[in-house]
Structure formats: structure tokens, C-alpha cells
Coordinates of C-alpha atoms and ligand atoms in Angstrom, one line a residue:
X5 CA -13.4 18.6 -2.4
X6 CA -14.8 15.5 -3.3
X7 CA -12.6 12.8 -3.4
X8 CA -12.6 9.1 -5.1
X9 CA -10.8 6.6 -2.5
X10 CA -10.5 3.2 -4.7
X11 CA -9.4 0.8 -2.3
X12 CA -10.7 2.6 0.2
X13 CA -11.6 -0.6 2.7
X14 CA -7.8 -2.2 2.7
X15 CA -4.8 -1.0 4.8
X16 CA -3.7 2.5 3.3
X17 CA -7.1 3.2 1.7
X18 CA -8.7 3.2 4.9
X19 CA -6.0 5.0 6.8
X20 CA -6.1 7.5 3.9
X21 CA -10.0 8.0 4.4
X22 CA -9.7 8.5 8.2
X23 CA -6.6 11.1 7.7
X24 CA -8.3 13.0 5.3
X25 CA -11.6 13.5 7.5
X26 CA -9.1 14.3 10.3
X27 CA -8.0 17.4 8.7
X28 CA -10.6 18.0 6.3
X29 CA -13.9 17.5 7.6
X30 CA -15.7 19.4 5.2
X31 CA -14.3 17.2 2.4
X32 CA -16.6 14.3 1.0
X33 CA -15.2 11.0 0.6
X34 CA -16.7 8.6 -1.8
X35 CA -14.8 4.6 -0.7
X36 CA -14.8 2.3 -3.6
X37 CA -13.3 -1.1 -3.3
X38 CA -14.5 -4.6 -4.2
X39 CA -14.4 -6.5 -1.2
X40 CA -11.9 -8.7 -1.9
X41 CA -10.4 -11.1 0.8
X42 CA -8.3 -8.5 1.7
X43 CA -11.1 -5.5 2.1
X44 CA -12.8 -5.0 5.3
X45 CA -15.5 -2.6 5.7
X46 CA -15.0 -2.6 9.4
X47 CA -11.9 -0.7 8.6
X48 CA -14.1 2.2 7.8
X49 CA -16.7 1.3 10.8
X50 CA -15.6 5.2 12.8
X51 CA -16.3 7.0 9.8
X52 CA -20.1 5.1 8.4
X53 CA -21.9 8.0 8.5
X54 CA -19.7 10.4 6.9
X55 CA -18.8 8.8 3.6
X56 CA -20.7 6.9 0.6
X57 CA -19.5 3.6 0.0
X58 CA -20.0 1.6 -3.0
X59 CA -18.8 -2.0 -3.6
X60 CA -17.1 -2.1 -7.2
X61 CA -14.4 -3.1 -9.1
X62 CA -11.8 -0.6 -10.8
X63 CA -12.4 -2.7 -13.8
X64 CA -15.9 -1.9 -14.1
X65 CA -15.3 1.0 -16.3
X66 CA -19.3 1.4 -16.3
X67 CA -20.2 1.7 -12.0
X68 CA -16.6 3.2 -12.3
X69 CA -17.8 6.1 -14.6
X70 CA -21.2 6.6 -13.0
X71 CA -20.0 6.9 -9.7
X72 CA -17.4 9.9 -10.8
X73 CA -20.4 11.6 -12.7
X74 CA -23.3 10.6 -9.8
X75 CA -20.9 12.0 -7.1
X76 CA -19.3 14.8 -9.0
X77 CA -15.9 13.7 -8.3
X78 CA -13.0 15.9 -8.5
X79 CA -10.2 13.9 -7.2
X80 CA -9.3 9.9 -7.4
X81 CA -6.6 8.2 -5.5
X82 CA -6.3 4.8 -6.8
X83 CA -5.5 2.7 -4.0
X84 CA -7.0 -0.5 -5.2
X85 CA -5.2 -3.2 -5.8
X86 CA -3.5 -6.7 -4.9
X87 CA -0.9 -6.0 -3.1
X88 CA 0.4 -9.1 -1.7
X89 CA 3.6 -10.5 -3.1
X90 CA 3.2 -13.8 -2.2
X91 CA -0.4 -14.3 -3.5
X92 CA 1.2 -13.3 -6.8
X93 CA 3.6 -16.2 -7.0
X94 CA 0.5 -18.5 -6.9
X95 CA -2.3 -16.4 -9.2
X96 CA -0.6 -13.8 -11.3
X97 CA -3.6 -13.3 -13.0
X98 CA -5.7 -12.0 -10.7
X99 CA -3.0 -9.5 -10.4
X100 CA -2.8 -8.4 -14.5
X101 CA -6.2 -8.0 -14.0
X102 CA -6.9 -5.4 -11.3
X103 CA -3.4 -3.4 -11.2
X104 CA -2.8 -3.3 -14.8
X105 CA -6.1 -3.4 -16.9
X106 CA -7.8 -1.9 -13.9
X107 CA -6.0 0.9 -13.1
X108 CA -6.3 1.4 -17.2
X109 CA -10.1 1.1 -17.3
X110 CA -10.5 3.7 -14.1
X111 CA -8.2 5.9 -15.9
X112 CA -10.2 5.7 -19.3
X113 CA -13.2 6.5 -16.6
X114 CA -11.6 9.4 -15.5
X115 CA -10.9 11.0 -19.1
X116 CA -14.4 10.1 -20.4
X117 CA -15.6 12.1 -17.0
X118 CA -13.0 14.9 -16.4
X119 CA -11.4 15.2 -13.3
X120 CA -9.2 17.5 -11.7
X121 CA -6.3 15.1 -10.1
X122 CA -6.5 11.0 -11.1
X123 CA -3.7 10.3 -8.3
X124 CA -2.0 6.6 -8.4
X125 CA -0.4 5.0 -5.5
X126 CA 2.6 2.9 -6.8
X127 CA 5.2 1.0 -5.0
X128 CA 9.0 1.3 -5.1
X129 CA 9.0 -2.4 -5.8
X130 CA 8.6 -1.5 -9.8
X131 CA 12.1 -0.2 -10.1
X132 CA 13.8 -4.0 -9.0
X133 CA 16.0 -4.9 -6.0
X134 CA 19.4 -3.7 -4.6
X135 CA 22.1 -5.5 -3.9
X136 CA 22.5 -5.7 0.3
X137 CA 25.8 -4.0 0.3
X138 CA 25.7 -0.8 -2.6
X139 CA 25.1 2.7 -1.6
X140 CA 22.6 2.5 -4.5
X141 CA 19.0 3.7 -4.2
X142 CA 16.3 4.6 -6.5
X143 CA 15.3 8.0 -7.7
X144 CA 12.3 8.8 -10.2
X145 CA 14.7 8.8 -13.0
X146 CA 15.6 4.9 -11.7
X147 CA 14.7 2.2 -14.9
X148 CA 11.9 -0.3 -13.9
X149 CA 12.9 -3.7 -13.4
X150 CA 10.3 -5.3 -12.0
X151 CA 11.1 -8.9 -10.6
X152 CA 7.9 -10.4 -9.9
X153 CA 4.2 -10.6 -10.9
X154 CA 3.2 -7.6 -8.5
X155 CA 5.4 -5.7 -9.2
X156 CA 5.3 -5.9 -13.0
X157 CA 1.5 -5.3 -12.7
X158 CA 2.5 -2.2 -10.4
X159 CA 4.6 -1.0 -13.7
X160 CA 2.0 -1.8 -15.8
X161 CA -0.2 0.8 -14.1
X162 CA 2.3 3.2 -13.8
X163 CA 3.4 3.5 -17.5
X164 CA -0.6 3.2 -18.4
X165 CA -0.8 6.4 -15.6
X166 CA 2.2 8.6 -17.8
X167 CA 0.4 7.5 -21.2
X168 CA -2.6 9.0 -20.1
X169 CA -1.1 12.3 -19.1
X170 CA 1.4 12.3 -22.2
X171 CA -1.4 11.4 -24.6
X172 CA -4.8 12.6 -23.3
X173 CA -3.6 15.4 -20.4
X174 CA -5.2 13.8 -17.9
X175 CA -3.6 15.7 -14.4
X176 CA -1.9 12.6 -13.1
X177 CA 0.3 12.2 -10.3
X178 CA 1.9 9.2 -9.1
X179 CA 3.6 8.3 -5.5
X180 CA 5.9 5.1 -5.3
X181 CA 6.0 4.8 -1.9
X182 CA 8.5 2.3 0.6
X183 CA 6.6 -0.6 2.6
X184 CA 4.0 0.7 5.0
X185 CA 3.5 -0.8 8.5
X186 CA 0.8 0.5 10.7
X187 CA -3.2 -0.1 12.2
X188 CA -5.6 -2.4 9.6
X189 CA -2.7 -3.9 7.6
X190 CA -4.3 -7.3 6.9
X191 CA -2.5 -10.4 8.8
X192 CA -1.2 -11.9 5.6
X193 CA 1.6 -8.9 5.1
X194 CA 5.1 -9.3 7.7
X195 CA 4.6 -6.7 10.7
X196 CA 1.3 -8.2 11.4
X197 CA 1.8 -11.4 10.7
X198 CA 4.7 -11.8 12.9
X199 CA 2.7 -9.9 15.5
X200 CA -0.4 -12.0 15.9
X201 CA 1.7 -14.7 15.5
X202 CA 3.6 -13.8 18.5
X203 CA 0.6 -13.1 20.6
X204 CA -0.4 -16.3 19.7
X205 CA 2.1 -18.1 21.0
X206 CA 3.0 -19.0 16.9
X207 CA 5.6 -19.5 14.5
X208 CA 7.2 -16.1 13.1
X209 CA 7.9 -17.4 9.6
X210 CA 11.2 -15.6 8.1
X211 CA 12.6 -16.2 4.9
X212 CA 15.7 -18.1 4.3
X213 CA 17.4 -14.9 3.3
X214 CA 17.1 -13.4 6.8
X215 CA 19.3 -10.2 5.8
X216 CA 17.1 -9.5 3.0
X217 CA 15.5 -5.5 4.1
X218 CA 12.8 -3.0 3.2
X219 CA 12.7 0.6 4.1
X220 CA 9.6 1.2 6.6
X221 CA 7.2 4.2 6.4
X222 CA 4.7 4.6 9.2
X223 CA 1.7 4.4 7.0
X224 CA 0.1 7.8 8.2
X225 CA 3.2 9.5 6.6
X226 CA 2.3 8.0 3.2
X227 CA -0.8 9.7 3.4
X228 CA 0.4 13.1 4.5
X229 CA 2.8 12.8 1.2
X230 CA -0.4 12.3 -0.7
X231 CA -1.8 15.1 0.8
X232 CA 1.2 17.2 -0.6
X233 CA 1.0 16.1 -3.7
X234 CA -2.5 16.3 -4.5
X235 CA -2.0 19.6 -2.9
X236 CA 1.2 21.4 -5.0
X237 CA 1.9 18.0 -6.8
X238 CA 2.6 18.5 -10.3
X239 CA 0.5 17.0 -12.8
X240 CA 3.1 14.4 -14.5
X241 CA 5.0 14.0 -12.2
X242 CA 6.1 11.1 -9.7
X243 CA 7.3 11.2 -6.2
X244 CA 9.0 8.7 -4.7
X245 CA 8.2 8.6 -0.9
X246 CA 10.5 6.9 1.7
X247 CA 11.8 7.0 5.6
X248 CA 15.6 6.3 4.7
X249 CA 14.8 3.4 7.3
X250 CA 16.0 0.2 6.5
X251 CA 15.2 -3.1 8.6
X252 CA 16.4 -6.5 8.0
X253 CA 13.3 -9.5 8.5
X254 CA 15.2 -10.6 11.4
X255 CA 15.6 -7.2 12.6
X256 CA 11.5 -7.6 12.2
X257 CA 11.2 -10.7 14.2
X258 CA 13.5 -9.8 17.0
X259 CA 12.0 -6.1 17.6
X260 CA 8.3 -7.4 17.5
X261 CA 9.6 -10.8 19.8
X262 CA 11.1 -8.3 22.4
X263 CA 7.8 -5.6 22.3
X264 CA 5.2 -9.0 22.7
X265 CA 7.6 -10.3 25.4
X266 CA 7.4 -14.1 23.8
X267 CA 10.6 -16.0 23.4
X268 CA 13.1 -16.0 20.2
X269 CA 12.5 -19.6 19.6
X270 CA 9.3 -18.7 17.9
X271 CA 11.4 -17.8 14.6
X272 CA 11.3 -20.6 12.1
X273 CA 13.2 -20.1 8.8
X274 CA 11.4 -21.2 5.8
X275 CA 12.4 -21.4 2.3
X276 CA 12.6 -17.8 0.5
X277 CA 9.4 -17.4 -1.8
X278 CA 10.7 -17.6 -5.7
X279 CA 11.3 -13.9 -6.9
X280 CA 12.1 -12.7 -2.9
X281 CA 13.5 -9.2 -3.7
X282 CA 16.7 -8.5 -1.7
X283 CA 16.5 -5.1 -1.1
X284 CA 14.6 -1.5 -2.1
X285 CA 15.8 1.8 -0.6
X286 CA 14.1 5.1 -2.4
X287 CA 16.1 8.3 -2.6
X288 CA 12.7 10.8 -1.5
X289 CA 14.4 14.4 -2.1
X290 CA 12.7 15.4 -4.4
X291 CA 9.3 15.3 -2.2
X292 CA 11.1 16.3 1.0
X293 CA 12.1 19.3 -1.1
X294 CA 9.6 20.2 -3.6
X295 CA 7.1 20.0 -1.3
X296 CA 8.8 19.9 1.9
X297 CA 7.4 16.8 2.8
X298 CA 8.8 14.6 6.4
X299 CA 7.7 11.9 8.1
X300 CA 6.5 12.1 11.5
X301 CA 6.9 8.6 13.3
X302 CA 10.0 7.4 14.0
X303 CA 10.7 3.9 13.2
X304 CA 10.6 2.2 16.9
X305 CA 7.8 4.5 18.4
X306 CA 5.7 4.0 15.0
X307 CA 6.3 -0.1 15.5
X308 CA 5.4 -0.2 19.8
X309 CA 2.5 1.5 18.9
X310 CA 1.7 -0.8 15.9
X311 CA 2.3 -4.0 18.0
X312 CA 0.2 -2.5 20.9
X313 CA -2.6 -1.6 18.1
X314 CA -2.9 -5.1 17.2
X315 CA -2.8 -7.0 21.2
X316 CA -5.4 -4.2 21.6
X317 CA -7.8 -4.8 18.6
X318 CA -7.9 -9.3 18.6
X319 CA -11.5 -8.7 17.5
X320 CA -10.1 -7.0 14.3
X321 CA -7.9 -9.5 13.0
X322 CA -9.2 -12.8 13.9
X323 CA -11.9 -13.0 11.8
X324 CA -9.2 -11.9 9.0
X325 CA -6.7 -14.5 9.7
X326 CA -8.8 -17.0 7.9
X327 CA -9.6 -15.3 5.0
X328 CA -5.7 -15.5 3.7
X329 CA -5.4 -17.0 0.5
X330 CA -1.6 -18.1 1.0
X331 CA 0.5 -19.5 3.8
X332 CA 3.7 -18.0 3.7
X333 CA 4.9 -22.0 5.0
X334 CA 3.9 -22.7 1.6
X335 CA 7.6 -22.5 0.2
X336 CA 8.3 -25.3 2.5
Ligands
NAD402 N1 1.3 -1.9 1.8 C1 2.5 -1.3 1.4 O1 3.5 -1.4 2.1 C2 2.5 -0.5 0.1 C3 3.6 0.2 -0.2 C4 3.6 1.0 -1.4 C5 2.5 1.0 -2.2 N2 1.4 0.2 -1.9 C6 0.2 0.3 -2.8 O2 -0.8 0.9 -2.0 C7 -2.1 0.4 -2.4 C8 -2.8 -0.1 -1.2 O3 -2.1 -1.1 -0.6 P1 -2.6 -1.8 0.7 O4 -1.4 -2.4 1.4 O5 -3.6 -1.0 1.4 O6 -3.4 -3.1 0.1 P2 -4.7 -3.9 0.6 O7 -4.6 -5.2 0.0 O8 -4.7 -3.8 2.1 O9 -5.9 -3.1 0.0 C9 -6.3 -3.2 -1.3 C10 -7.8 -2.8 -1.4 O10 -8.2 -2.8 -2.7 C11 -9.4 -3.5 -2.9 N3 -9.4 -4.1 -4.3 C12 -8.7 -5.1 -4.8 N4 -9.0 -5.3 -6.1 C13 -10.0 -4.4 -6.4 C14 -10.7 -4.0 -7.6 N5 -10.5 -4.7 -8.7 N6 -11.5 -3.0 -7.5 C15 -11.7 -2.3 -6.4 N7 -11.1 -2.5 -5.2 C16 -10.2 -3.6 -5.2 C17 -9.4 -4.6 -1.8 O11 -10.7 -5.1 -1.5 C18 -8.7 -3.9 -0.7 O12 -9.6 -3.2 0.1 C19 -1.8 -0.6 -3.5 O13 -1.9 0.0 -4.7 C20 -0.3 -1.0 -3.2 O14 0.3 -1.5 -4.4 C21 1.4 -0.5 -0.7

């Protein structure tokens, strides 16, 4: 198979590229990402010789097109985009731009080419926020109600992903996945943050809303439901993909204080960013039983292993630390 990774130089993208050549080393893996701030080729340094890389953006529907015809592509997984939150609240353009127009322009790529799979990786953040205390949770059938500029450019993707199966039969799949924690998440998102933070002796910024929680997914078990679904996925469909897990931000702070062995009186509260969604909990059944999907890492193993990954790999995310375009202080 040769596969399409867009994104392929940021957290998941990378992680994807590596999991794929794991188990299928026969498979050729083309990497396409811009190189924004938050790419890092160094992500991709074990694997150099055994993939093509090319530096371009999703919304350059002309490299995008000639690299699915020069590398005979059969597959995409659309990992690229901006992903961070708080970098939303300040540029929301930026945002429009690659998740919404971009996604559209690498899917009007793929239907001018023909491929067999155009899969998009979404985020459960498109259908809203839960209150703290329901027994709600989102299924596929769950309305969007995006709160906040990423994820209403997450949406716009997604509904330009279902028009181009509905209108031009494009086999399209879509995952909306729960937040990822794991190796080569850039410093700016919370598990890593708090974590170099802590080795450094730093403030562990938490949100005034200190209850407010996300349901973690070791990132290697996002990729695994990828796998499935590019695998037996059906075209047109969506598969939410979740852990069940649920951990408050304080929960964070406290479980990454006690694995770094630095004192609680690193966590400062600052003021919750505008938008701060309380709470997202996906109901994943359908992949678990469609396609018999489970995750692998357990919640506290996954994180001691994450925390270990980054007091082993300081040469990884120094340099990065700088590159981050907002300060999550910034609400102060
Ligand atoms: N991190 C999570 O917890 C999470 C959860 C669910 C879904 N997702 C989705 O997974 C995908 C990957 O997220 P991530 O956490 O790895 O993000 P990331 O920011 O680490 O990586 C994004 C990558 O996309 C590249 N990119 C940005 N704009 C581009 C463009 N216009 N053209 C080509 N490449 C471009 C960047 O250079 C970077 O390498 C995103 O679509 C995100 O919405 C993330």
C-alpha cells in the first residue's frame, strides 16, 4: 500500500508513520506536512531512509495533486492541521485556512486523482462540551456544536469530508478521536507542558476551572483504530474513538508532580482561556464492536512512560519550547 501521511511531522502524524512501518514494513509511506512551528522533521529522524518526505501545504491543491499522481497514492490520512486550542483564540484564521479550506482542497486533490481511502482524523471536540456532572456522552449520531475556533474549523472539515462522499463517492472515512497523550507531542499541548515544566523546576499552569476533564487515549491506540478502519472501515462512515478515561487538569498536575518527584507548589492557577470547554467523553461502541477495536495502554502505565519519555529525550524538546506561538500565562 502506499499511503499519504499529511501531517506526517507533528505528534500523531509521526507516531502514525512509525506504527505503520512497525507492522507493515513493506508499505511505502509518503510524509507531507508544511513545517509549521509545530512540525519537526526530527520526529521522523528513525525512519529517513524509508519514506519520501515532501514539504507542502494541504492547501496547495497543485504539489497536493502531483504528489498523489507522482507517488501513485492509494491511501491519505489527513493528519494536518492546527491543533492547538489556545493558538486559536489569538489567530483564528490561520486555522479556517488549513483545517477547513485545506482539508477541502486535498480532498478536491483526491477526487481529481482517485484514490482508494481519503481518511480524516477529526476530534471529538466538534460535537461541544458536557456538563461535569451528566452521564451524557457523544455518539456519531451526537449534533456538532463546536464552541471555539478549532473546533469549528475541525467541523468544517468534517462536513466538507461527508459532502465529498455524498456528492462525488469519494471512499471517506472519518475518526473523531478523544485527546492523545504520548512521545513527540509538542510542549505547547497540557501533558508535556506540565512535564517539562516540572523537570524544570517551572510553573505547571492550570486553568481556573481545575475540574474541567478530557478523556485520554494513549496516542498509539489512535493509530491502531486507524488501522481498523482503513482496514474494514466503511466508506461513509465515522468512528468515534475513545478510552472511557476521564482525568480532571488537576488530576494532570498532581499525577505528573508525583511521577517527576517535584513539589505541588509548582501549580499556579491562571485564568481559564475564553471558550475553555468543560468536558468531552465519546461513547466508542461502535468501533470497539464493528471492528473490535481496544486500547492497549492503560491510563497510568501509558502516562509513567510518557513522563519518563520526555526526562529521557531533553534534546527533543528544548529546541521546541521556543518555537510556541502562545503562553498559556497569556489569560493572565
Ligand atoms: N492531539 C490530540 O489530542 C488530537 C485528538 C484528536 C484529534 N486530533 C487531530 O489529529 C491531527 C494531528 O494532531 P496533532 O496533535 O498531531 O497536531 P500537531 O500540531 O502536532 O501536528 C500537525 C502537523 O500538521 C502540519 N501542518 C499544519 N498545517 C499544515 C498545512 N497547511 N499543510 C500541511 N501540513 C500542515 C504541522 O506542520 C504539523 O506537523 C489533527 O488533525 C488534530 O485535529 C488531535
Amino acid at each position: 500500500m502506499r499511503i499519504l501521511v499529511t501531517g506526517g511531522a507533528g505528534f500523531i502524524g509521526s507516531n502514525f508513520v512509525h506504527y505503520w512501518l512497525d507492522r507493515y514494513p513493506d508499505d511505502q509511506i509518503v510524509a507531507y506536512d508544511l513545517l509549521t512551528y509545530a512540525g519537526n522533521r526530527p520526529n521522523l529522524a528513525a525512519v529517513e531512509d524509508r519514506i519520501v518526505f515532501v514539504q507542502g501545504d494541504i492547501g496547495d491543491g497543485e504539489l497536493a495533486e502531483r504528489t498523489l499522481r507522482d507517488e501513485r497514492i492509494d491511501v491519505v490520512v489527513n493528519f494536518a492541521a492546527e491543533s492547538h486550542n489556545s493558538l486559536a483564540v489569538v489567530d483564528p484564521s490561520r486555522f479556517f485556512r488549513t483545517n477547513a479550506l485545506g482539508t477541502q482542497t486535498l480532498l478536491e486533490a483526491a477526487r481529481t486523482v482517485g484514490v482508494e481511502r481519503f481518511h480524516h482524523v477529526s476530534t471529538c471536540e466538534v460535537y461541544g462540551d458536557l456538563p461535569l456532572d451528566s452521564d451524557d456522552v457523544f455518539t456519531e449520531e451526537s449534533p456538532y456544536r463546536p464552541r471555539t475556533p478549532y473546533n469549528a474549523s475541525k467541523a468544517a472539515a468534517d462536513h466538507a469530508v461527508r459532502a465529498y462522499f455524498e456528492t462525488y463517492g469519494l471512499p471517506v472515512t472519518i475518526t473523531n478521536c478523544s485527546n492523545n497523550y504520548g512521545a513527540f507531542q509538542f510542549p505547547e499541548k497540557v501533558v508535556p507542558l506540565f512535564t517539562t515544566n516540572a523537570l524544570d523546576d517551572l510553573e505547571l499552569p492550570l486553568y481556573a476551572s481545575t475540574g474541567h476533564k478530557r478523556e485520554w487515549l494513549h496516542v498509539l491506540d489512535h493509530c491502531s483504530a486507524i488501522d481498523l478502519v482503513l482496514r474494514s472501515g466503511r466508506p461513509g462512515e465515522t468512528y468515534n474513538v475513545g478510552s472511557g478515561v476521564e482525568a480532571t487538569i488537576v488530576e494532570i498536575a498532581d499525577l505528573v508532580l508525583e511521577l517527576t518527584g517535584k513539589p505541588e507548589s509548582l501549580k499556579t492557577i491562571v485564568p481559564d482561556r475564553p471558550g475553555h470547554d468543560r468536558r468531552y467523553l465519546l461513547d466508542a461502541t461502535k468501533i470497539r464492536t464493528e471492528l473490535g477495536w481496544e486500547p492497549a495502554h492503560a491510563w497510568h502505565e501509558g502516562l509513567a512512560e510518557t513522563v519518563a519519555w520526555y526526562a529521557a529525550n531533553r534534546a527533543w524538546w528544548e529546541p521546541l519550547r521556543e518555537r510556541a506561538l502562545v503562553e498559556e500565562t497569556a489569560w493572565r
